[in-house]
Short mmCIF file of C-alpha atoms in Angstrom, two decimals:
data_model
loop_
_atom_site.label_atom_id
_atom_site.label_comp_id
_atom_site.label_asym_id
_atom_site.label_seq_id
_atom_site.Cartn_x
_atom_site.Cartn_y
_atom_site.Cartn_z
CA MET A 1 -11.75 -15.77 -1.79
CA THR A 2 -12.03 -17.99 1.16
CA THR A 3 -10.44 -17.95 4.77
CA ARG A 4 -9.76 -20.83 7.27
CA SER A 5 -13.20 -19.94 8.96
CA GLY A 6 -15.27 -19.28 5.72
CA THR A 7 -16.02 -16.84 2.94
CA LEU A 8 -14.74 -13.34 3.52
CA SER A 9 -17.71 -10.84 3.17
CA PRO A 10 -18.31 -8.38 0.19
CA VAL A 11 -16.05 -5.25 0.33
CA ARG A 12 -17.81 -2.45 2.09
CA PRO A 13 -17.22 1.14 0.88
CA PRO A 14 -14.37 3.24 2.50
CA SER A 15 -17.09 5.73 3.77
CA THR A 16 -18.42 3.04 6.32
CA MET A 17 -17.16 4.15 9.66
CA MET A 18 -14.70 1.49 10.94
CA ARG A 19 -15.37 1.91 14.76
CA PRO A 20 -16.68 -0.21 17.54
CA ALA A 21 -20.42 -0.32 18.16
CA THR A 22 -19.58 0.85 21.74
CA ASN A 23 -16.79 2.62 23.65
CA PRO A 24 -16.66 3.16 27.28
CA PRO A 25 -16.90 6.87 27.97
CA ARG A 26 -13.77 8.71 28.95
CA PRO A 27 -13.53 11.97 30.75
CA LEU A 28 -12.80 14.97 29.07
CA SER A 29 -10.95 16.08 32.24
CA GLY A 30 -8.57 13.21 31.73
CA LEU A 31 -7.59 14.30 28.21
CA ALA A 32 -7.26 17.72 29.13
CA ASN A 33 -4.66 16.63 31.63
CA LEU A 34 -2.91 14.33 29.09
CA LEU A 35 -2.51 17.55 26.75
CA GLY A 36 -2.02 20.01 29.29
CA ALA A 37 -4.63 22.22 27.80
CA PRO A 38 -7.45 22.96 30.17
CA ALA A 39 -10.94 22.98 28.48
CA GLY A 40 -12.59 26.43 27.86
CA SER A 41 -16.03 25.64 29.36
CA ASP A 42 -18.10 25.52 32.61
CA ARG A 43 -19.34 22.16 31.21
CA ALA A 44 -15.90 20.53 30.87
CA PRO A 45 -15.91 18.48 34.39
CA LEU A 46 -19.24 16.83 33.01
CA ALA A 47 -18.29 15.94 29.53
CA ALA A 48 -17.27 12.52 28.50
CA VAL A 49 -16.36 11.36 24.92
CA THR A 50 -16.70 7.95 23.29
CA GLY A 51 -15.04 8.52 19.89
CA VAL A 52 -12.97 10.80 17.88
CA CYS A 53 -13.69 12.21 14.53
CA ILE A 54 -12.12 15.00 12.25
CA ASP A 55 -14.83 14.99 9.65
CA SER A 56 -18.05 16.91 10.74
CA ARG A 57 -20.07 14.88 8.24
CA ARG A 58 -19.02 11.59 10.07
CA VAL A 59 -19.66 12.66 13.73
CA ARG A 60 -21.23 10.45 16.04
CA PRO A 61 -23.02 11.25 19.28
CA GLY A 62 -20.37 11.33 22.01
CA ASP A 63 -17.55 12.37 19.81
CA LEU A 64 -14.68 14.64 20.32
CA TYR A 65 -14.56 16.77 17.08
CA VAL A 66 -10.92 17.78 16.10
CA GLY A 67 -11.18 20.88 13.99
CA LEU A 68 -7.74 20.83 11.81
CA PRO A 69 -6.40 23.54 9.73
CA GLY A 70 -6.37 22.89 5.91
CA ARG A 71 -5.34 24.35 2.76
CA SER A 72 -8.52 26.24 2.12
CA ALA A 73 -10.66 25.89 5.12
CA HIS A 74 -10.23 25.32 8.80
CA GLY A 75 -11.88 22.32 10.44
CA ALA A 76 -12.96 24.46 13.36
CA TRP A 77 -15.48 26.46 10.83
CA PHE A 78 -17.57 23.22 10.70
CA SER A 79 -18.09 22.97 14.62
CA GLY A 80 -21.41 23.90 14.49
CA GLN A 81 -22.41 20.94 12.09
CA ALA A 82 -20.28 18.71 14.33
CA VAL A 83 -22.08 19.63 17.45
CA ALA A 84 -25.36 19.41 15.82
CA ALA A 85 -24.44 15.91 14.85
CA GLY A 86 -23.52 14.88 18.62
CA ALA A 87 -20.09 16.21 19.20
CA VAL A 88 -19.62 16.96 23.00
CA ALA A 89 -16.31 18.55 22.87
CA ILE A 90 -13.82 20.00 20.31
CA LEU A 91 -10.02 20.01 20.08
CA THR A 92 -8.36 22.63 17.72
CA ASP A 93 -5.66 25.05 17.38
CA PRO A 94 -5.50 28.87 18.35
CA ASP A 95 -6.76 29.74 15.13
CA GLY A 96 -9.99 27.61 15.37
CA ARG A 97 -10.54 28.74 18.97
CA GLU A 98 -13.19 31.38 18.31
CA ALA A 99 -15.23 29.44 15.84
CA ALA A 100 -15.23 26.40 18.25
CA ALA A 101 -16.14 28.43 21.17
CA ARG A 102 -19.25 29.52 19.61
CA THR A 103 -20.70 26.24 19.97
CA GLY A 104 -20.95 26.40 23.57
CA VAL A 105 -19.40 22.91 24.09
CA PRO A 106 -15.87 22.50 25.87
CA VAL A 107 -12.98 23.35 23.67
CA LEU A 108 -9.58 22.01 24.01
CA VAL A 109 -6.71 24.17 22.27
CA VAL A 110 -3.19 22.86 21.44
CA PRO A 111 -0.69 24.40 19.10
CA ASP A 112 -0.75 21.49 16.79
CA PRO A 113 -3.77 19.19 17.04
CA ARG A 114 -2.68 16.84 14.13
CA ALA A 115 0.56 16.24 16.07
CA VAL A 116 -1.33 15.02 19.09
CA LEU A 117 -4.29 13.32 17.22
CA GLY A 118 -2.85 9.75 17.45
CA ARG A 119 -2.24 10.06 21.06
CA VAL A 120 -5.64 11.55 21.73
CA ALA A 121 -7.09 8.69 19.79
CA ALA A 122 -5.34 6.08 21.52
CA TRP A 123 -6.38 7.44 24.72
CA VAL A 124 -10.10 7.84 23.89
CA TYR A 125 -10.21 4.19 22.65
CA GLY A 126 -8.23 2.81 25.38
CA ASP A 127 -5.06 2.03 23.50
CA PRO A 128 -6.47 -0.67 21.24
CA ALA A 129 -3.45 -1.14 19.41
CA GLY A 130 -1.84 -2.46 22.44
CA SER A 131 -4.22 -5.37 22.58
CA LEU A 132 -2.95 -6.62 19.33
CA LEU A 133 0.18 -8.40 17.90
CA LEU A 134 1.07 -5.75 15.32
CA ILE A 135 3.24 -5.81 12.54
CA GLY A 136 3.96 -2.82 10.38
CA VAL A 137 5.60 -2.79 6.96
CA THR A 138 7.18 0.05 5.23
CA GLY A 139 9.23 0.63 2.03
CA THR A 140 8.67 1.59 -1.66
CA ALA A 141 7.67 -1.84 -3.24
CA GLY A 142 6.27 -5.02 -1.51
CA LYS A 143 4.38 -3.42 1.26
CA THR A 144 1.06 -4.88 0.12
CA THR A 145 2.18 -8.15 -0.87
CA THR A 146 4.01 -8.66 2.52
CA THR A 147 1.18 -7.72 4.58
CA TYR A 148 -1.11 -10.15 2.89
CA LEU A 149 1.71 -12.90 3.63
CA LEU A 150 1.92 -11.90 7.07
CA GLU A 151 -1.92 -11.94 7.50
CA ALA A 152 -2.18 -15.21 5.92
CA ALA A 153 0.42 -16.77 8.10
CA LEU A 154 -0.92 -15.29 11.34
CA ARG A 155 -4.63 -16.55 10.52
CA ALA A 156 -2.79 -20.22 9.66
CA ALA A 157 -1.09 -20.05 13.07
CA GLY A 158 -4.57 -19.63 14.74
CA HIS A 159 -4.72 -15.92 15.14
CA ARG A 160 -8.15 -14.25 14.27
CA THR A 161 -6.43 -11.58 12.05
CA GLY A 162 -6.78 -7.94 10.72
CA LEU A 163 -5.09 -6.36 7.75
CA VAL A 164 -4.57 -2.48 6.93
CA GLY A 165 -3.49 -1.50 3.57
CA GLY A 166 -3.97 0.34 0.29
CA VAL A 167 -6.00 -2.56 -1.57
CA GLU A 168 -8.68 -3.21 1.57
CA ILE A 169 -9.02 -3.30 5.16
CA ARG A 170 -10.05 -6.70 6.99
CA VAL A 171 -11.49 -7.19 10.23
CA GLY A 172 -11.67 -10.95 10.67
CA GLU A 173 -13.85 -11.98 7.69
CA GLU A 174 -15.35 -8.40 7.17
CA ARG A 175 -13.60 -6.41 4.37
CA PHE A 176 -13.70 -2.59 3.74
CA ALA A 177 -12.53 -0.75 0.83
CA ALA A 178 -9.45 1.49 1.52
CA SER A 179 -9.40 5.27 0.73
CA LEU A 180 -5.79 5.67 2.09
CA THR A 181 -2.86 3.40 2.47
CA THR A 182 -2.78 4.16 6.04
CA PRO A 183 -6.06 5.75 7.57
CA GLU A 184 -5.82 9.01 9.61
CA ALA A 185 -5.00 8.72 13.08
CA SER A 186 -8.45 9.18 14.48
CA ASP A 187 -9.89 6.38 12.12
CA LEU A 188 -6.81 4.01 12.60
CA HIS A 189 -7.53 3.89 16.33
CA GLY A 190 -10.99 3.37 15.92
CA LEU A 191 -10.38 0.56 13.66
CA PHE A 192 -8.08 -1.01 16.03
CA ALA A 193 -10.78 -0.67 18.66
CA LEU A 194 -13.31 -2.50 16.26
CA MET A 195 -10.66 -5.17 15.83
CA ARG A 196 -10.40 -5.57 19.60
CA GLU A 197 -14.44 -5.55 19.82
CA ARG A 198 -14.43 -8.33 17.01
CA GLY A 199 -11.83 -10.55 18.84
CA VAL A 200 -8.81 -9.75 16.40
CA THR A 201 -5.61 -10.99 18.20
CA ALA A 202 -2.97 -9.89 15.41
CA ALA A 203 -2.82 -7.48 12.40
CA ALA A 204 -0.33 -6.71 9.63
CA MET A 205 -0.53 -3.26 7.96
CA GLU A 206 1.24 -0.98 5.45
CA VAL A 207 3.05 2.07 7.02
CA SER A 208 3.31 4.66 4.12
CA SER A 209 5.76 7.51 4.15
CA HIS A 210 2.78 9.98 4.02
CA ALA A 211 1.38 8.21 7.22
CA LEU A 212 4.82 8.87 9.04
CA ALA A 213 5.10 12.27 7.78
CA LEU A 214 1.56 13.37 8.57
CA GLY A 215 1.38 11.72 11.91
CA ARG A 216 -1.37 8.98 10.97
CA VAL A 217 0.43 6.28 13.18
CA GLY A 218 0.79 8.50 16.06
CA GLY A 219 0.03 6.63 19.38
CA VAL A 220 1.05 3.30 17.79
CA VAL A 221 3.80 1.02 18.89
CA TYR A 222 4.37 -1.94 16.53
CA ASP A 223 5.61 -5.11 17.96
CA VAL A 224 7.75 -5.65 14.55
CA ALA A 225 8.39 -3.17 11.96
CA LEU A 226 9.74 -4.40 8.61
CA PHE A 227 11.61 -2.46 5.93
CA THR A 228 11.25 -3.95 2.25
CA ASN A 229 13.43 -1.49 0.08
CA LEU A 230 13.66 2.09 -1.24
CA SER A 231 13.49 3.52 -4.67
CA GLN A 232 12.23 6.71 -6.37
CA ASP A 233 8.80 7.53 -5.58
CA HIS A 234 6.73 10.07 -3.90
CA LEU A 235 8.91 13.02 -4.95
CA ASP A 236 6.13 15.27 -5.49
CA PHE A 237 5.57 15.02 -1.70
CA HIS A 238 9.17 14.51 -0.25
CA ARG A 239 11.89 17.01 -1.14
CA ASP A 240 14.32 14.37 -2.12
CA MET A 241 15.48 10.83 -1.77
CA ASP A 242 17.15 11.66 1.54
CA GLU A 243 14.00 13.06 3.10
CA TYR A 244 11.94 9.99 1.80
CA PHE A 245 14.25 7.75 3.45
CA ALA A 246 14.29 9.75 6.67
CA THR A 247 10.84 9.57 6.98
CA LYS A 248 10.83 5.86 6.57
CA ALA A 249 13.47 5.52 9.03
CA ARG A 250 11.20 7.13 11.80
CA LEU A 251 9.36 3.72 12.28
CA PHE A 252 12.71 2.32 13.56
CA THR A 253 12.61 4.17 16.65
CA PRO A 254 11.52 3.30 20.18
CA GLU A 255 8.35 5.75 20.04
CA MET A 256 7.10 3.58 17.04
CA SER A 257 8.33 -0.10 17.12
CA ARG A 258 10.02 -2.61 19.41
CA VAL A 259 12.06 -4.46 17.19
CA GLY A 260 12.97 -4.11 13.32
CA VAL A 261 13.44 -6.45 10.29
CA VAL A 262 15.46 -4.99 7.55
CA ASN A 263 16.18 -6.04 3.97
CA VAL A 264 19.95 -5.42 3.47
CA ASP A 265 19.94 -6.31 -0.28
CA ASP A 266 18.82 -2.69 -0.50
CA ASP A 267 21.24 0.03 -0.26
CA ARG A 268 18.93 2.18 2.01
CA GLY A 269 18.33 -0.97 4.20
CA ARG A 270 22.02 -1.35 4.71
CA GLU A 271 22.10 2.50 5.62
CA LEU A 272 19.24 1.93 8.14
CA THR A 273 20.94 -0.73 9.99
CA GLY A 274 23.51 2.01 11.02
CA ILE A 275 20.99 4.70 12.07
CA ALA A 276 17.85 2.41 13.70
CA LYS A 277 17.29 3.22 17.35
CA ILE A 278 15.97 -0.27 17.98
CA PRO A 279 17.18 -3.93 17.51
CA LEU A 280 17.41 -4.92 14.23
CA THR A 281 17.44 -8.36 12.46
CA THR A 282 18.49 -8.38 8.88
CA PHE A 283 17.67 -10.55 5.99
CA SER A 284 18.91 -11.23 2.27
CA ALA A 285 16.97 -13.00 -0.42
CA GLN A 286 20.33 -12.85 -2.51
CA GLY A 287 22.14 -14.69 0.18
CA ALA A 288 24.46 -12.06 1.69
CA ALA A 289 26.66 -13.45 4.19
CA GLU A 290 26.35 -10.60 6.66
CA ALA A 291 22.71 -11.10 6.92
CA ASP A 292 21.05 -12.87 9.85
CA TRP A 293 18.68 -14.51 7.70
CA ARG A 294 19.17 -15.56 3.98
CA ALA A 295 17.43 -17.32 1.31
CA ALA A 296 19.44 -20.43 -0.28
CA ASP A 297 18.73 -22.73 -3.06
CA VAL A 298 16.15 -20.46 -4.68
CA ARG A 299 14.36 -21.94 -7.57
CA LEU A 300 11.99 -19.55 -9.42
CA GLY A 301 8.97 -20.79 -11.37
CA ALA A 302 6.01 -19.21 -13.40
CA ASP A 303 3.80 -20.06 -10.36
CA GLY A 304 5.98 -19.12 -7.50
CA SER A 305 9.33 -20.25 -5.89
CA THR A 306 10.96 -22.53 -3.34
CA PHE A 307 13.81 -21.61 -1.41
CA ARG A 308 15.65 -22.52 1.92
CA VAL A 309 15.57 -20.23 4.78
CA VAL A 310 18.64 -20.35 6.62
CA GLY A 311 18.85 -18.50 9.85
CA PRO A 312 21.00 -17.70 13.08
CA GLY A 313 22.82 -20.68 14.47
CA GLY A 314 22.35 -22.80 11.25
CA VAL A 315 18.44 -23.05 11.65
CA GLU A 316 16.81 -24.05 8.20
CA ALA A 317 13.68 -24.65 6.69
CA ASP A 318 12.25 -25.16 3.38
CA ALA A 319 9.92 -22.45 2.24
CA THR A 320 7.52 -21.93 -0.82
CA VAL A 321 5.74 -18.55 -2.03
CA ALA A 322 3.08 -18.84 -4.58
CA LEU A 323 3.71 -15.81 -6.14
CA PRO A 324 6.20 -15.44 -9.23
CA GLY A 325 9.42 -13.32 -9.32
CA PRO A 326 12.56 -13.18 -7.13
CA PHE A 327 11.14 -9.90 -5.41
CA ASN A 328 8.51 -12.21 -4.05
CA VAL A 329 11.00 -14.40 -2.63
CA ALA A 330 12.30 -11.27 -0.76
CA ASN A 331 8.72 -10.54 0.44
CA ALA A 332 8.12 -14.02 1.67
CA LEU A 333 11.59 -14.12 3.47
CA GLY A 334 10.95 -10.66 5.06
CA ALA A 335 7.54 -11.87 6.31
CA ILE A 336 8.88 -15.20 7.61
CA VAL A 337 11.61 -13.17 9.58
CA ALA A 338 9.15 -10.61 11.02
CA LEU A 339 6.82 -13.50 12.17
CA VAL A 340 9.80 -15.35 13.95
CA GLU A 341 10.48 -11.94 15.44
CA ALA A 342 6.91 -11.67 16.48
CA GLY A 343 7.31 -15.04 18.23
CA LEU A 344 6.02 -17.68 15.69
CA PRO A 345 8.00 -20.79 15.43
CA LEU A 346 10.07 -21.00 12.09
CA GLN A 347 8.08 -23.88 10.84
CA THR A 348 4.73 -22.12 11.53
CA ALA A 349 5.72 -19.14 9.88
CA VAL A 350 6.91 -20.85 6.86
CA HIS A 351 3.87 -23.04 6.48
CA GLY A 352 1.61 -19.87 6.94
CA VAL A 353 3.41 -17.92 4.17
CA ALA A 354 2.93 -20.93 1.84
CA THR A 355 -0.80 -20.68 2.38
CA LEU A 356 -1.33 -17.38 0.19
CA ARG A 357 -2.41 -18.11 -2.91
CA GLY A 358 -2.46 -14.59 -4.51
CA VAL A 359 -2.55 -10.73 -3.84
CA PRO A 360 -5.16 -8.53 -5.71
CA GLY A 361 -3.59 -6.62 -8.53
CA ARG A 362 -0.10 -8.03 -7.73
CA MET A 363 1.28 -10.21 -10.57
CA GLU A 364 -2.29 -11.33 -10.84
CA ARG A 365 -3.04 -13.89 -13.77
CA VAL A 366 -6.14 -13.35 -15.91
CA PRO A 367 -7.32 -16.74 -17.41
CA THR A 368 -6.56 -17.18 -21.05
CA ASP A 369 -7.11 -20.00 -23.45
CA GLY A 370 -3.65 -21.22 -22.40
CA ASP A 371 -1.62 -20.30 -25.30
CA PHE A 372 -0.29 -17.04 -23.90
CA GLN A 373 -0.36 -15.41 -20.17
CA ALA A 374 -1.93 -12.32 -19.27
CA ILE A 375 -0.97 -10.65 -16.10
CA VAL A 376 -2.18 -7.49 -14.12
CA ASP A 377 0.29 -5.73 -11.79
CA TYR A 378 0.50 -2.66 -9.79
CA SER A 379 4.05 -1.56 -10.53
CA HIS A 380 3.88 2.10 -11.06
CA LYS A 381 7.38 3.08 -10.22
CA PRO A 382 10.65 2.69 -12.04
CA ALA A 383 12.42 0.06 -9.90
CA ALA A 384 9.01 -1.92 -9.63
CA VAL A 385 8.54 -1.89 -13.51
CA GLU A 386 12.12 -3.13 -14.13
CA SER A 387 11.69 -5.89 -11.31
CA VAL A 388 8.40 -7.03 -12.84
CA LEU A 389 9.62 -7.20 -16.45
CA ARG A 390 12.98 -8.82 -15.50
CA SER A 391 10.99 -11.71 -13.53
CA LEU A 392 8.63 -12.25 -16.34
CA ARG A 393 11.22 -12.26 -18.99
CA GLU A 394 12.48 -15.65 -17.45
CA VAL A 395 8.98 -17.24 -17.92
CA THR A 396 8.41 -15.86 -21.35
CA ALA A 397 8.89 -18.31 -24.25
CA ASN A 398 8.24 -15.84 -26.92
CA ARG A 399 7.38 -11.92 -26.71
CA LEU A 400 7.04 -9.82 -23.63
CA THR A 401 4.62 -7.04 -24.03
CA VAL A 402 3.78 -4.52 -21.35
CA VAL A 403 0.90 -1.78 -21.28
CA LEU A 404 2.06 0.99 -19.20
CA GLY A 405 1.37 4.58 -18.19
CA CYS A 406 2.18 7.11 -15.58
CA GLY A 407 0.05 9.10 -13.18
CA GLY A 408 -0.83 12.78 -13.74
CA ASP A 409 -0.09 15.45 -10.99
CA ARG A 410 2.69 13.10 -9.59
CA ASP A 411 6.52 12.94 -9.61
CA ARG A 412 7.19 13.78 -13.20
CA ALA A 413 10.67 12.60 -12.96
CA LYS A 414 9.55 9.02 -12.93
CA ARG A 415 8.08 9.12 -16.30
CA PRO A 416 11.08 8.88 -18.52
CA MET A 417 12.66 6.19 -16.19
CA MET A 418 9.59 4.23 -16.45
CA GLY A 419 9.60 4.70 -20.38
CA GLU A 420 13.31 3.58 -20.51
CA ALA A 421 12.71 0.47 -18.30
CA ALA A 422 9.54 -0.61 -20.54
CA ALA A 423 11.69 0.05 -23.80
CA ARG A 424 14.56 -1.73 -22.65
CA LEU A 425 13.19 -4.91 -21.14
CA ALA A 426 10.21 -5.71 -23.07
CA ASP A 427 9.65 -6.74 -26.72
CA VAL A 428 6.50 -4.56 -27.21
CA ALA A 429 5.89 -1.44 -24.96
CA ILE A 430 2.35 0.10 -25.27
CA PHE A 431 2.20 3.45 -23.48
CA THR A 432 -1.13 4.60 -22.51
CA SER A 433 -2.95 6.80 -19.94
CA ASP A 434 -2.90 6.02 -16.17
CA ASN A 435 -4.88 8.25 -13.93
CA PRO A 436 -3.97 11.51 -16.03
CA ARG A 437 -5.79 13.62 -13.37
CA SER A 438 -5.60 17.37 -14.48
CA GLU A 439 -2.67 16.83 -17.03
CA ASP A 440 -2.75 16.40 -20.77
CA PRO A 441 -2.36 12.45 -21.29
CA LEU A 442 -0.10 13.38 -24.29
CA ARG A 443 2.32 15.47 -22.39
CA ILE A 444 2.56 12.50 -19.93
CA LEU A 445 3.14 10.03 -22.91
CA ALA A 446 5.65 12.38 -24.50
CA GLU A 447 7.73 12.37 -21.35
CA MET A 448 7.60 8.58 -21.21
CA LEU A 449 8.83 8.48 -24.86
CA ASP A 450 11.81 10.77 -23.76
CA GLY A 451 13.04 7.90 -21.75
CA ALA A 452 12.36 5.08 -24.38
CA VAL A 453 14.41 6.80 -26.91
CA ARG A 454 17.48 6.73 -24.66
CA VAL A 455 17.41 2.89 -25.30
CA PRO A 456 19.62 2.34 -28.43
CA ARG A 457 17.20 1.37 -31.40
CA GLN A 458 18.49 -2.13 -32.00
CA GLU A 459 17.95 -2.85 -28.30
CA ARG A 460 14.64 -0.91 -28.04
CA ALA A 461 11.22 -2.64 -27.84
CA HIS A 462 8.52 -1.86 -30.44
CA VAL A 463 6.93 1.22 -28.93
CA ILE A 464 3.38 2.15 -29.60
CA ILE A 465 1.58 4.99 -28.29
CA GLU A 466 -2.25 4.46 -27.46
CA PRO A 467 -3.68 6.95 -24.99
CA ASP A 468 -7.07 5.38 -24.48
CA ARG A 469 -6.22 2.44 -21.92
CA ALA A 470 -9.04 0.27 -22.93
CA GLN A 471 -7.82 0.41 -26.60
CA ALA A 472 -4.16 -0.18 -25.48
CA ILE A 473 -5.16 -3.24 -23.51
CA GLU A 474 -7.44 -4.59 -26.55
CA LEU A 475 -4.47 -4.03 -28.85
CA ALA A 476 -1.94 -5.95 -26.50
CA ILE A 477 -4.31 -9.08 -26.09
CA ALA A 478 -5.31 -9.06 -29.80
CA ARG A 479 -1.60 -9.21 -30.75
CA ALA A 480 -0.68 -11.95 -28.41
CA ARG A 481 0.94 -15.11 -29.71
CA PRO A 482 1.65 -18.63 -28.42
CA GLY A 483 4.13 -18.22 -25.80
CA ASP A 484 3.73 -14.45 -25.06
CA VAL A 485 3.24 -12.74 -21.78
CA VAL A 486 1.22 -9.70 -21.69
CA VAL A 487 1.59 -7.68 -18.37
CA VAL A 488 -0.80 -4.71 -17.82
CA ALA A 489 1.01 -2.49 -15.41
CA GLY A 490 0.31 0.50 -12.95
CA LYS A 491 -3.17 0.02 -11.76
CA GLY A 492 -3.54 -3.19 -10.17
CA HIS A 493 -6.44 -3.75 -7.99
CA GLU A 494 -7.55 0.17 -8.81
CA GLN A 495 -11.26 0.18 -10.18
CA GLY A 496 -11.19 3.72 -11.30
CA GLN A 497 -9.37 6.01 -13.82
CA TYR A 498 -8.87 9.64 -12.61
CA VAL A 499 -9.40 12.00 -15.41
CA GLY A 500 -9.79 15.74 -14.72
CA GLY A 501 -11.97 15.97 -11.66
CA GLU A 502 -13.90 12.70 -12.26
CA ILE A 503 -13.11 8.98 -11.26
CA LEU A 504 -14.37 6.93 -14.17
CA PRO A 505 -15.02 3.25 -13.77
CA PHE A 506 -12.14 1.44 -14.77
CA ASP A 507 -10.57 -2.07 -13.69
CA ASP A 508 -7.61 -3.40 -15.72
CA ARG A 509 -8.56 -7.20 -14.76
CA GLU A 510 -11.95 -6.58 -16.30
CA ALA A 511 -10.56 -4.96 -19.36
CA VAL A 512 -8.18 -7.68 -19.98
CA ALA A 513 -10.82 -10.56 -19.30
CA ALA A 514 -13.15 -8.51 -21.74
CA ALA A 515 -10.17 -8.20 -24.44
CA ILE A 516 -9.57 -11.90 -23.99
CA ALA A 517 -13.45 -12.78 -24.53
CA ARG A 518 -13.47 -10.82 -27.70
CA ARG A 519 -10.29 -12.43 -29.00
CA ARG A 520 -12.13 -15.81 -28.30
CA GLN A 521 -15.38 -14.80 -29.88
CA ALA A 522 -13.51 -13.82 -32.95
CA GLY A 523 -11.62 -16.99 -33.28
CA THR A 524 -8.23 -15.50 -32.94
CA GLY A 525 -6.28 -18.54 -32.54
CA ARG A 526 -3.05 -16.76 -32.93
CA GLY A 527 -1.97 -12.91 -33.07
CA PRO A 528 -0.91 -11.15 -36.13
CA GLU A 529 2.68 -11.57 -37.42
CA PRO A 530 5.49 -10.36 -35.19
CA LEU A 531 6.05 -6.56 -35.08
CA PRO A 532 9.44 -5.36 -36.11
CA ALA A 533 12.00 -4.16 -33.61
CA GLY A 534 12.48 -0.58 -32.72
#
């Protein structure tokens, strides 16, 4: 993959510290004043911190170590290791005071250190987020694609760019693997400080509901916040959909963002326009008359779409997005509007969005011999599965096959919904494993099948159960016929399969490519005869 200035570096592991090489020392007395928490040590006036860390194994000399309470252990219990590694002070809660004090370094005590972690990290690193043009994207689906569209457009406009998301993190041309969709607050501000050190001027990032609920974006104020949509997800974490939505809505307050951009084709998006506490601009890819910005004359194609952007006062521009599906028209329009709100001219935004050629694991094509199409997509939520299958149906000349699983130890209510969507919208649905974690894969598949059988038999896809994901992919590719589309859904860019307590190497894209190669070697010019319906 190339950029305007050259080739992106290889992806570095997530354990790599994404922090600046140097950071000016900040006096601990200033932090104590900020928190209203005097440090319990005679050495406090002399202490100065140069970084923040919540993991004792990753502490650097000069760090403030933050001992957070956990489910089975308290971070303060590891204060000795942190100080041995170079921590010069500790921030913790009353339960961690005693363990931290035994180290002899200054200790700051606050009721809830996680709640102030973002503010603390921003202060230690000198508010690096304030030096960037920063656009945050939240929603259930479309976050990753929209951040890539934004980053591509900002780069095309002349910015040196950064990107923060669940697939990867970019700092200019350097890339890091992502371990969380949104890093912990201490790491996030360190990352922003690294971006500032490397000359980054603008960044796009995903803002997950977990990040908002757990304070990972504390201390950050976004120039523009973008809402894509909301559908069922993460109900293993949130109590219900109302709580899930309320968590997302926190981004649209003055403490977190200056202006917002909202998709009013979505029911929750329309609801957000009534409760947001910041100025909002609305958009509609379906051409809703009440939206500030609309997509008109949409023309969908197998390799992308064209549409006309219509804005306030009759302003217009012709736009292209090189990603298939109507949902990518919505992603592109949202990105264009956010860029305009961030200060880019409309034509610059439209041109920049068109420069993105693809997103890892999002409707990503795997080369075939040309008689059928093979696609890998991250869709792992009911609405996303439905959207992808509807989009692919429009470009499928013969049969549409989906390979799909559901994650273990996650929202079980999604499983029958995803099974029903696959059985209703595909011609062939192969149910398989997708990160079963500690659960029995057969139990997960049975719950998916419960949804599939809700579809009337005469309308139902031919459903196949194959728990081995590699074998399921092999079967789908081997049976492909001219004009077919095969989509392997759920894992997208992921490179591991969570089974029990292990992460086994597995990449859908590699598995699809290997199956295509075996098909070619076997001389399978066409798949077997069509499967019976039902």
